[in-house]
């Protein structure tokens, strides 16, 4: 377990040293969301209607943006191979890296979302649900994305290919994430959606680190 | 027998565009796939035969 | 059945000529079933009471949709076998199935749109089945692009296998999410649950066309797997000997 924390601290430190990268995907998220009112028109009832979907789709794209950096640097300088040879399961290391990735890419999105929700005239309780759904959902995006990042490691055109592989797999998260906000806006309980998101998170936590680890081993053969 | 005449058959009760549109595109896809496979096979056998005749076992070197 | 040593055919060198003998058989069967199926579909099956002649699209739509889903399962099965037991031929089989599966998915979507327009008045509805079929097409495209982007065939096999297996686990989750999402948004859209009571001859036509699609898929996949075998084994002695015999 020690290696898990060491790994987490290392990746967070590396991310801190390259703050610009983190900020880029956060600004991407903000800009994409802010473009929609300009495209759709400033009608407040329309904006309120599309807000959950827009914020969630933008979150999906922003999470995708930083995914190919998940393993790339460690792969290039050979650190990843050392990690694979280490006497701890590679899945544990993958889990630590994914957690670090989420803390610098997913968590800021979730914290930023209420401000963007205000642009779309979302009511207060819906903003709260939006944050909760993003906190539950974005880790799933990072976890599934880790598989895609491992599969496309070192390939030409890796970034676009990665989005092609991973986006279809994100659909359930998108449906229930946006659905939670939507149902809270029409006065229904979002609990069902949120529990399903939680179930996805548990499933992804249990399964994806192992899948991503074996994909990494294939990529490094 | 459903159809009084060939023109009734092609007319498809007014749904000719939808019915024949579906069947035509399916035919196109299937025939296209077969042609692509045949083409790929021809070019592959040609290169393999050339390589073999030149005695170039590697296939990546240019013969001198 | 017991007399045949199946493991003998798991080697590409012995499978290649066997597949060569089987391909014409499957193409012939596909053509026969197709002719019989088309005859039943157009000349025996009666006009549908509610949908008129437009319903005759189901004779390709439903078989294509069935096959597209079934091929994805078979592809993932062979990919998984290839990953678990490191058998080259099963991985090649998985790669050979993917383009045919993607083609049939496209056919199912296309015919679905052309069927939807006259019967529901719209080319596309975000119905659970249609949406899942669209996502299946995306999954096929992802698999094809991933295997095409990797130059090393062994890595392509294994990475593709992982993606196919992840896809297979996800397909039911995606299907149920989309279905659930769809019932929530059922507002103005049309209900597609009403299945027309099918006459026996309609069912027969559909089954014959499904058999034709099945035979065709086998034939196309076998042709493609032969090409993949040749491409990958071009330096081996058995390919060189075969070229010697048939210059």
Coordinates of C-alpha atoms in Angstrom, one line a residue:
Chain A
X1 CA 0.0 0.0 0.0
X2 CA 3.0 2.2 0.6
X3 CA 3.8 2.3 -3.0
X4 CA 0.3 3.5 -3.8
X5 CA 0.8 6.6 -1.8
X6 CA 4.3 7.2 -3.0
X7 CA 3.0 6.9 -6.6
X8 CA 0.1 9.2 -5.9
X9 CA 2.3 11.8 -4.4
X10 CA 4.8 11.6 -7.2
X11 CA 2.2 12.0 -9.9
X12 CA 0.6 14.9 -8.1
X13 CA 3.9 16.6 -7.7
X14 CA 4.7 16.1 -11.4
X15 CA 1.2 17.5 -12.3
X16 CA 1.9 20.5 -10.0
X17 CA 5.2 21.2 -11.8
X18 CA 3.3 21.2 -15.1
X19 CA 0.4 23.3 -13.9
X20 CA -0.2 24.7 -17.4
X21 CA -1.4 21.3 -18.6
X22 CA -4.0 21.0 -15.9
X23 CA -5.3 24.5 -16.5
X24 CA -5.5 23.9 -20.2
X25 CA -8.1 21.2 -19.9
X26 CA -10.0 23.1 -17.3
X27 CA -10.2 26.2 -19.6
X28 CA -11.2 23.9 -22.4
X29 CA -14.1 22.8 -20.3
X30 CA -15.1 26.4 -19.5
X31 CA -14.8 27.6 -23.1
X32 CA -16.8 24.7 -24.6
X33 CA -19.6 25.1 -22.1
X34 CA -19.7 28.8 -22.7
X35 CA -19.9 28.4 -26.5
X36 CA -23.3 26.7 -26.3
X37 CA -25.4 29.7 -25.3
X38 CA -23.8 31.5 -28.2
X39 CA -24.8 28.8 -30.6
X40 CA -28.2 28.0 -29.2
X41 CA -29.4 31.5 -28.2
X42 CA -29.8 33.2 -24.9
X43 CA -33.4 31.9 -24.2
X44 CA -33.2 31.0 -20.6
X45 CA -35.7 28.1 -20.6
X46 CA -33.9 26.5 -23.5
X47 CA -30.5 26.9 -21.8
X48 CA -31.9 25.3 -18.6
X49 CA -33.2 22.4 -20.6
X50 CA -29.8 21.6 -22.3
X51 CA -27.5 22.5 -19.4
X52 CA -27.1 19.0 -17.9
X53 CA -26.2 17.5 -21.2
X54 CA -23.9 20.3 -22.3
X55 CA -21.9 20.3 -19.0
X56 CA -21.6 16.6 -19.1
X57 CA -20.6 16.3 -22.7
X58 CA -18.0 19.0 -22.2
X59 CA -16.7 17.2 -19.1
X60 CA -16.4 14.0 -21.2
X61 CA -14.3 15.9 -23.8
X62 CA -12.2 17.7 -21.2
X63 CA -11.5 14.4 -19.4
X64 CA -10.5 12.9 -22.8
X65 CA -8.1 15.7 -23.5
X66 CA -5.6 14.8 -20.8
X67 CA -6.0 11.1 -21.0
X68 CA -3.1 10.4 -23.4
X69 CA -0.7 12.0 -21.0
X70 CA -1.6 9.4 -18.4
X71 CA 1.1 6.9 -19.2
X72 CA 2.9 8.7 -22.1
X73 CA 5.7 10.4 -20.2
X74 CA 6.5 7.4 -18.0
X75 CA 6.5 5.2 -21.1
X76 CA 8.9 7.5 -23.0
X77 CA 11.6 7.7 -20.2
X78 CA 11.3 4.0 -19.4
X79 CA 9.9 4.5 -15.9
X80 CA 6.8 2.5 -16.8
X81 CA 8.9 -0.6 -17.6
X82 CA 10.5 -0.3 -14.2
X83 CA 7.1 -0.1 -12.6
X84 CA 6.0 -3.2 -14.4
X85 CA 9.0 -5.1 -13.1
X86 CA 8.4 -3.8 -9.5
X87 CA 7.4 -6.5 -7.0
X88 CA 3.9 -4.9 -6.6
X89 CA 0.9 -5.5 -8.8
X90 CA 0.9 -3.1 -11.8
X91 CA -2.8 -2.7 -11.3
X92 CA -2.1 -0.9 -7.9
X93 CA 0.3 1.5 -9.6
X94 CA -2.3 2.1 -12.4
X95 CA -4.9 2.8 -9.8
X96 CA -2.7 5.4 -8.1
X97 CA -1.9 7.1 -11.4
X98 CA -5.6 7.2 -12.3
X99 CA -6.5 8.7 -9.0
X100 CA -3.8 11.3 -9.4
X101 CA -5.2 12.0 -12.9
X102 CA -8.7 12.4 -11.6
X103 CA -7.6 14.7 -8.8
X104 CA -6.0 17.1 -11.3
X105 CA -8.5 16.7 -14.2
X106 CA -11.9 15.5 -12.9
X107 CA -12.1 17.1 -9.5
X108 CA -11.5 20.7 -10.8
X109 CA -14.2 20.2 -13.4
X110 CA -16.7 19.1 -10.7
X111 CA -15.8 22.1 -8.6
X112 CA -15.9 24.5 -11.5
X113 CA -19.3 23.2 -12.8
X114 CA -21.6 25.2 -10.5
X115 CA -20.2 28.5 -11.9
X116 CA -21.0 27.2 -15.4
X117 CA -24.4 26.0 -14.3
X118 CA -25.2 29.5 -13.2
X119 CA -24.6 30.7 -16.8
X120 CA -27.3 28.3 -17.8
X121 CA -29.7 29.5 -15.1
X122 CA -29.8 26.2 -13.2
X123 CA -31.6 26.3 -9.8
X124 CA -29.5 25.9 -6.7
X125 CA -30.4 22.3 -5.8
X126 CA -29.7 21.2 -9.4
X127 CA -26.2 22.8 -9.1
X128 CA -25.6 20.6 -6.0
X129 CA -26.7 17.5 -7.9
X130 CA -24.5 18.5 -10.8
X131 CA -21.4 18.6 -8.6
X132 CA -22.3 15.3 -6.9
X133 CA -22.9 13.5 -10.3
X134 CA -19.6 14.9 -11.6
X135 CA -17.8 13.7 -8.5
X136 CA -19.2 10.3 -8.9
X137 CA -19.0 10.1 -12.6
X138 CA -15.6 11.6 -13.6
X139 CA -13.6 9.0 -11.8
X140 CA -15.3 6.4 -14.0
X141 CA -14.2 8.4 -17.0
X142 CA -10.6 8.4 -15.8
X143 CA -10.8 4.6 -15.0
X144 CA -12.2 3.6 -18.4
X145 CA -10.0 6.1 -20.1
X146 CA -6.9 4.4 -18.5
X147 CA -7.7 1.3 -20.6
X148 CA -7.9 3.3 -23.7
X149 CA -4.7 5.2 -22.9
X150 CA -2.9 1.9 -22.2
X151 CA -4.1 0.4 -25.5
X152 CA -3.1 3.4 -27.6
X153 CA 0.3 3.9 -25.8
X154 CA 2.9 5.1 -28.3
X155 CA 0.7 4.8 -31.4
X156 CA 0.6 7.4 -34.1
X157 CA -2.5 9.5 -34.0
X158 CA -3.0 8.1 -30.4
X159 CA -5.1 11.1 -29.2
X160 CA -7.9 10.8 -31.8
X161 CA -7.8 7.1 -31.7
X162 CA -8.2 7.1 -28.0
X163 CA -11.3 9.2 -28.2
X164 CA -12.7 6.8 -30.8
X165 CA -12.2 3.9 -28.5
X166 CA -13.3 5.4 -25.2
X167 CA -16.2 7.8 -26.0
X168 CA -18.7 5.0 -26.8
X169 CA -17.9 3.3 -23.5
X170 CA -18.6 6.6 -21.7
X171 CA -22.3 6.6 -22.8
X172 CA -23.8 5.0 -19.6
X173 CA -22.0 7.6 -17.4
X174 CA -23.2 10.4 -19.6
X175 CA -26.8 9.2 -19.5
X176 CA -27.0 8.8 -15.8
X177 CA -24.9 11.8 -15.0
X178 CA -27.0 14.2 -17.0
X179 CA -30.1 12.3 -16.0
X180 CA -29.5 12.9 -12.3
X181 CA -29.4 16.7 -12.9
X182 CA -32.4 16.6 -15.2
X183 CA -34.6 14.6 -12.8
X184 CA -33.7 17.0 -9.9
X185 CA -34.8 19.9 -12.1
X186 CA -38.2 18.4 -12.8
X187 CA -38.7 17.7 -9.1
X188 CA -37.9 14.0 -9.1
X189 CA -35.4 12.3 -6.8
X190 CA -32.0 11.9 -8.5
X191 CA -31.1 9.2 -6.1
X192 CA -31.7 6.3 -8.6
X193 CA -29.3 7.9 -11.1
X194 CA -26.7 8.7 -8.5
X195 CA -26.8 5.2 -7.0
X196 CA -26.3 3.8 -10.5
X197 CA -23.3 6.1 -11.0
X198 CA -22.0 4.9 -7.7
X199 CA -22.4 1.3 -8.9
X200 CA -20.5 2.1 -12.1
X201 CA -17.8 3.6 -10.0
X202 CA -17.4 0.5 -7.8
X203 CA -17.4 -1.8 -10.8
X204 CA -14.9 0.3 -12.6
X205 CA -12.7 0.5 -9.5
X206 CA -12.7 -3.2 -9.2
X207 CA -12.2 -4.2 -12.8
X208 CA -10.5 -1.5 -14.9
X209 CA -7.1 -1.3 -13.1
X210 CA -6.4 -4.9 -13.9
X211 CA -7.6 -4.5 -17.6
X212 CA -5.5 -1.4 -18.0
X213 CA -2.5 -3.1 -16.4
X214 CA -2.7 -6.0 -18.8
X215 CA -3.1 -3.6 -21.7
X216 CA 0.1 -1.8 -20.5
X217 CA 2.0 -5.1 -20.4
X218 CA 0.9 -5.8 -24.0
X219 CA 2.0 -2.3 -25.1
X220 CA 5.4 -2.7 -23.5
X221 CA 6.2 -6.2 -24.9
Chain B
X1 CA -48.8 -14.6 -56.0
X2 CA -48.7 -11.0 -54.8
X3 CA -48.1 -9.0 -57.9
X4 CA -50.3 -8.6 -60.9
X5 CA -47.5 -7.4 -63.2
X6 CA -43.8 -6.6 -63.1
X7 CA -44.6 -2.9 -62.9
X8 CA -46.6 -3.6 -59.8
X9 CA -43.7 -5.5 -58.4
X10 CA -41.3 -2.6 -59.0
X11 CA -43.8 -0.2 -57.7
X12 CA -43.9 -2.0 -54.3
X13 CA -47.3 -0.5 -53.4
X14 CA -45.8 3.0 -53.4
X15 CA -42.8 2.1 -51.2
X16 CA -40.4 1.4 -54.1
X17 CA -37.9 4.0 -52.9
X18 CA -37.7 2.6 -49.4
X19 CA -37.8 -1.1 -50.3
X20 CA -35.5 -1.0 -53.3
X21 CA -33.3 1.6 -51.6
X22 CA -32.7 -0.9 -48.8
X23 CA -32.1 -3.8 -51.1
X24 CA -29.8 -1.9 -53.4
X25 CA -27.5 -0.6 -50.7
X26 CA -27.3 -4.0 -49.1
X27 CA -26.4 -5.5 -52.5
X28 CA -23.8 -2.8 -53.0
X29 CA -22.3 -3.4 -49.6
X30 CA -22.1 -7.2 -50.1
X31 CA -20.8 -7.0 -53.7
X32 CA -18.4 -4.3 -52.6
X33 CA -17.0 -6.4 -49.8
X34 CA -16.5 -9.4 -52.1
X35 CA -14.8 -7.2 -54.7
X36 CA -12.5 -5.7 -52.1
X37 CA -11.6 -9.1 -50.9
X38 CA -10.9 -10.4 -54.4
X39 CA -8.8 -7.3 -55.2
X40 CA -6.8 -7.6 -51.9
X41 CA -6.2 -11.3 -52.7
X42 CA -5.0 -10.6 -56.3
X43 CA -2.5 -7.9 -55.3
X44 CA -1.2 -9.9 -52.3
X45 CA -0.6 -13.0 -54.5
X46 CA 1.1 -10.9 -57.1
X47 CA 3.5 -9.3 -54.6
X48 CA 4.1 -12.7 -53.0
X49 CA 4.8 -14.3 -56.3
X50 CA 7.2 -11.5 -57.3
X51 CA 9.0 -11.7 -54.1
X52 CA 9.3 -15.5 -54.4
X53 CA 10.6 -15.3 -58.0
X54 CA 13.2 -12.8 -57.0
X55 CA 14.3 -15.2 -54.3
X56 CA 13.9 -12.3 -51.9
X57 CA 12.9 -14.0 -48.7
X58 CA 12.9 -10.9 -46.6
X59 CA 10.5 -8.9 -48.8
X60 CA 11.7 -5.6 -47.3
X61 CA 15.0 -5.3 -49.1
X62 CA 15.1 -4.0 -52.7
X63 CA 16.5 -6.7 -55.0
X64 CA 19.9 -5.8 -56.5
Chain C
X1 CA -16.8 -36.1 -35.3
X2 CA -14.4 -37.8 -32.9
X3 CA -12.1 -39.0 -35.6
X4 CA -11.1 -35.5 -36.7
X5 CA -8.2 -34.0 -34.9
X6 CA -9.4 -30.4 -34.4
X7 CA -6.1 -29.2 -33.1
X8 CA -4.6 -30.0 -36.5
X9 CA -6.6 -27.2 -38.0
X10 CA -5.6 -24.7 -35.4
X11 CA -2.4 -24.3 -37.3
X12 CA -2.5 -21.7 -40.1
X13 CA -0.7 -23.9 -42.5
X14 CA -3.4 -26.6 -42.4
X15 CA -6.3 -24.3 -41.9
X16 CA -5.4 -22.3 -45.1
X17 CA -6.2 -25.0 -47.6
X18 CA -9.2 -26.2 -45.6
X19 CA -10.7 -22.7 -45.6
X20 CA -10.0 -22.6 -49.3
X21 CA -12.1 -25.7 -49.8
X22 CA -14.9 -24.5 -47.5
X23 CA -15.3 -20.9 -49.0
X24 CA -17.0 -21.9 -52.3
X25 CA -19.4 -24.2 -50.3
X26 CA -20.4 -21.3 -48.0
X27 CA -20.8 -18.9 -50.8
X28 CA -23.0 -21.4 -52.7
X29 CA -25.1 -22.0 -49.6
X30 CA -25.4 -18.2 -49.1
X31 CA -26.6 -17.7 -52.7
X32 CA -29.1 -20.6 -52.4
X33 CA -30.6 -19.4 -49.2
X34 CA -30.6 -15.9 -50.5
X35 CA -32.5 -16.9 -53.7
X36 CA -35.0 -19.0 -51.7
X37 CA -35.3 -16.3 -49.1
X38 CA -35.9 -13.5 -51.6
X39 CA -38.5 -15.7 -53.4
X40 CA -40.4 -16.3 -50.2
X41 CA -40.0 -12.6 -49.1
X42 CA -41.4 -11.2 -52.3
X43 CA -43.6 -13.8 -53.9
X44 CA -45.0 -15.9 -51.0
X45 CA -45.2 -13.7 -48.0
X46 CA -48.4 -11.6 -48.1
X47 CA -48.7 -7.9 -47.9
X48 CA -48.7 -6.7 -44.3
X49 CA -52.1 -5.4 -43.2
X50 CA -50.8 -2.3 -41.5
X51 CA -47.5 -1.5 -43.1
X52 CA -48.2 -2.4 -46.7
X53 CA -45.3 -3.4 -48.8
X54 CA -42.8 -1.3 -46.8
X55 CA -42.5 -4.1 -44.3
X56 CA -40.5 -6.2 -46.9
X57 CA -37.4 -4.4 -45.6
X58 CA -37.4 -6.5 -42.5
X59 CA -36.2 -9.4 -44.6
X60 CA -32.8 -7.8 -44.7
X61 CA -33.1 -5.5 -41.7
X62 CA -33.7 -8.1 -39.0
X63 CA -31.1 -10.7 -40.3
X64 CA -28.5 -7.9 -40.7
X65 CA -29.2 -6.7 -37.1
X66 CA -29.0 -10.2 -35.7
X67 CA -25.8 -11.0 -37.5
X68 CA -24.1 -7.7 -36.6
X69 CA -24.6 -8.4 -32.9
X70 CA -23.8 -12.1 -33.2
X71 CA -20.6 -11.4 -35.1
X72 CA -19.4 -9.0 -32.4
X73 CA -19.9 -11.8 -29.8
X74 CA -18.1 -14.3 -32.0
X75 CA -15.3 -11.8 -32.6
X76 CA -14.9 -11.2 -28.9
X77 CA -14.9 -14.9 -28.3
X78 CA -12.1 -15.7 -30.7
X79 CA -10.2 -12.6 -29.6
X80 CA -10.5 -13.8 -26.0
X81 CA -9.4 -17.3 -26.9
X82 CA -6.4 -15.8 -28.8
X83 CA -5.5 -13.7 -25.7
X84 CA -5.9 -16.6 -23.2
X85 CA -4.2 -19.4 -25.1
X86 CA -2.0 -17.4 -27.5
X87 CA -3.4 -19.2 -30.5
X88 CA -2.6 -17.2 -33.6
X89 CA -5.4 -18.4 -35.7
X90 CA -8.2 -17.4 -33.3
X91 CA -6.8 -13.8 -33.2
X92 CA -6.7 -13.7 -37.0
X93 CA -10.3 -15.0 -37.1
X94 CA -11.4 -12.1 -34.8
X95 CA -9.8 -9.6 -37.1
X96 CA -11.3 -11.2 -40.1
X97 CA -14.8 -11.0 -38.7
X98 CA -14.7 -7.3 -37.7
X99 CA -15.1 -5.7 -41.2
X100 CA -18.0 -7.9 -42.1
X101 CA -19.7 -7.2 -38.8
X102 CA -19.3 -3.5 -39.3
X103 CA -20.7 -3.7 -42.8
X104 CA -23.8 -5.6 -41.5
X105 CA -24.2 -3.0 -38.7
X106 CA -24.2 -0.3 -41.3
X107 CA -26.8 -2.3 -43.4
X108 CA -29.0 -2.7 -40.4
X109 CA -28.9 1.0 -39.6
X110 CA -29.5 2.0 -43.2
X111 CA -32.4 -0.3 -43.8
X112 CA -33.8 0.7 -40.4
X113 CA -33.8 4.3 -41.5
X114 CA -35.5 3.5 -44.8
X115 CA -38.0 1.3 -42.9
X116 CA -38.7 4.0 -40.3
X117 CA -39.5 6.8 -42.7
X118 CA -42.7 5.2 -44.2
X119 CA -43.8 3.4 -41.0
X120 CA -43.1 5.9 -38.2
X121 CA -42.7 9.0 -40.4
X122 CA -39.1 9.6 -39.4
X123 CA -35.7 8.4 -40.6
X124 CA -34.4 8.1 -37.1
X125 CA -35.7 7.7 -33.6
X126 CA -33.6 7.5 -30.5
X127 CA -35.1 4.2 -29.7
X128 CA -33.1 1.8 -27.5
X129 CA -32.5 -0.7 -30.2
X130 CA -31.5 1.8 -32.9
X131 CA -29.2 3.7 -30.5
X132 CA -27.5 0.5 -29.4
X133 CA -27.0 -0.5 -33.0
X134 CA -25.4 2.8 -33.6
X135 CA -23.1 2.4 -30.6
X136 CA -22.3 -1.1 -31.8
X137 CA -21.1 0.5 -35.1
X138 CA -18.9 2.8 -33.0
X139 CA -17.5 -0.1 -31.2
X140 CA -16.7 -1.9 -34.4
X141 CA -15.0 1.2 -35.8
X142 CA -13.0 1.6 -32.6
X143 CA -11.8 -2.0 -32.9
X144 CA -10.9 -1.7 -36.6
X145 CA -9.0 1.6 -36.1
X146 CA -7.1 0.2 -33.1
X147 CA -6.0 -2.9 -34.9
X148 CA -5.2 -0.9 -38.0
X149 CA -3.0 1.6 -36.1
X150 CA -0.8 -1.0 -34.5
X151 CA 2.0 -2.3 -36.8
X152 CA 3.1 -5.2 -34.8
X153 CA 0.5 -8.0 -35.5
X154 CA 0.9 -9.7 -32.1
X155 CA 0.3 -6.4 -30.2
X156 CA -2.6 -5.6 -32.6
X157 CA -4.2 -9.0 -31.8
X158 CA -3.9 -8.6 -28.0
X159 CA -4.8 -4.9 -27.8
X160 CA -7.8 -5.6 -30.1
X161 CA -8.8 -8.5 -27.9
X162 CA -8.8 -6.4 -24.8
X163 CA -10.9 -3.8 -26.5
X164 CA -13.4 -6.4 -27.9
X165 CA -13.8 -7.9 -24.4
X166 CA -14.3 -4.6 -22.7
X167 CA -16.9 -3.8 -25.4
X168 CA -18.7 -7.1 -24.8
X169 CA -18.9 -6.4 -21.1
X170 CA -20.2 -2.9 -21.9
X171 CA -22.8 -3.7 -24.5
X172 CA -25.4 -4.9 -22.0
X173 CA -24.7 -1.9 -19.7
X174 CA -25.0 0.4 -22.7
X175 CA -28.2 -1.3 -23.9
X176 CA -29.9 -1.1 -20.6
X177 CA -28.8 2.5 -20.0
X178 CA -30.1 3.6 -23.4
X179 CA -33.4 1.7 -22.9
X180 CA -33.9 3.3 -19.5
X181 CA -33.0 6.7 -20.9
X182 CA -35.4 6.2 -23.7
X183 CA -38.4 5.3 -21.5
X184 CA -37.6 8.5 -19.5
X185 CA -37.8 10.6 -22.6
X186 CA -40.7 8.8 -24.2
X187 CA -42.7 12.0 -24.5
X188 CA -43.6 12.7 -28.1
X189 CA -41.8 9.8 -29.8
X190 CA -43.5 6.9 -31.3
X191 CA -43.9 3.6 -29.6
X192 CA -42.0 0.9 -31.5
X193 CA -43.0 -2.0 -29.3
X194 CA -45.9 -3.0 -31.5
X195 CA -44.7 -6.0 -33.3
X196 CA -46.8 -6.9 -36.4
X197 CA -48.4 -10.3 -36.0
X198 CA -46.2 -12.2 -38.4
X199 CA -47.6 -14.7 -40.9
X200 CA -45.7 -18.0 -41.0
X201 CA -44.4 -17.2 -44.5
X202 CA -43.0 -13.9 -43.3
X203 CA -41.1 -15.7 -40.6
X204 CA -39.9 -18.3 -43.0
X205 CA -38.6 -15.6 -45.4
X206 CA -36.8 -13.9 -42.5
X207 CA -35.2 -17.1 -41.3
X208 CA -34.0 -18.0 -44.8
X209 CA -32.5 -14.6 -45.2
X210 CA -30.9 -14.9 -41.8
X211 CA -29.3 -18.2 -42.9
X212 CA -28.1 -16.5 -46.0
X213 CA -26.5 -13.7 -44.0
X214 CA -25.0 -16.4 -41.7
X215 CA -23.4 -18.3 -44.6
X216 CA -22.2 -15.2 -46.3
X217 CA -20.6 -13.9 -43.1
X218 CA -18.8 -17.2 -42.7
X219 CA -17.6 -17.2 -46.3
X220 CA -16.4 -13.6 -46.2
X221 CA -14.7 -14.1 -42.8
X222 CA -12.9 -17.2 -44.1
X223 CA -11.8 -15.4 -47.3
X224 CA -10.4 -12.6 -45.2
X225 CA -8.7 -14.9 -42.7
X226 CA -6.9 -16.6 -45.6
X227 CA -5.6 -13.2 -46.7
X228 CA -4.5 -12.4 -43.1
X229 CA -2.7 -15.8 -42.9
X230 CA -0.9 -15.2 -46.1
X231 CA 0.2 -11.7 -45.2
X232 CA 1.5 -12.8 -41.8
X233 CA 3.1 -16.1 -42.8
X234 CA 4.6 -15.0 -46.1
X235 CA 8.1 -15.8 -44.9
X236 CA 7.4 -19.3 -43.7
X237 CA 8.3 -22.4 -45.7
X238 CA 4.8 -23.6 -46.3
X239 CA 3.8 -20.4 -48.1
X240 CA 7.0 -20.5 -50.2
X241 CA 6.3 -24.1 -51.1
X242 CA 2.8 -23.3 -52.0
X243 CA 4.0 -20.5 -54.3
X244 CA 6.4 -23.0 -55.8
X245 CA 3.6 -25.3 -56.7
X246 CA 1.3 -22.6 -58.0
X247 CA 3.4 -19.9 -59.6

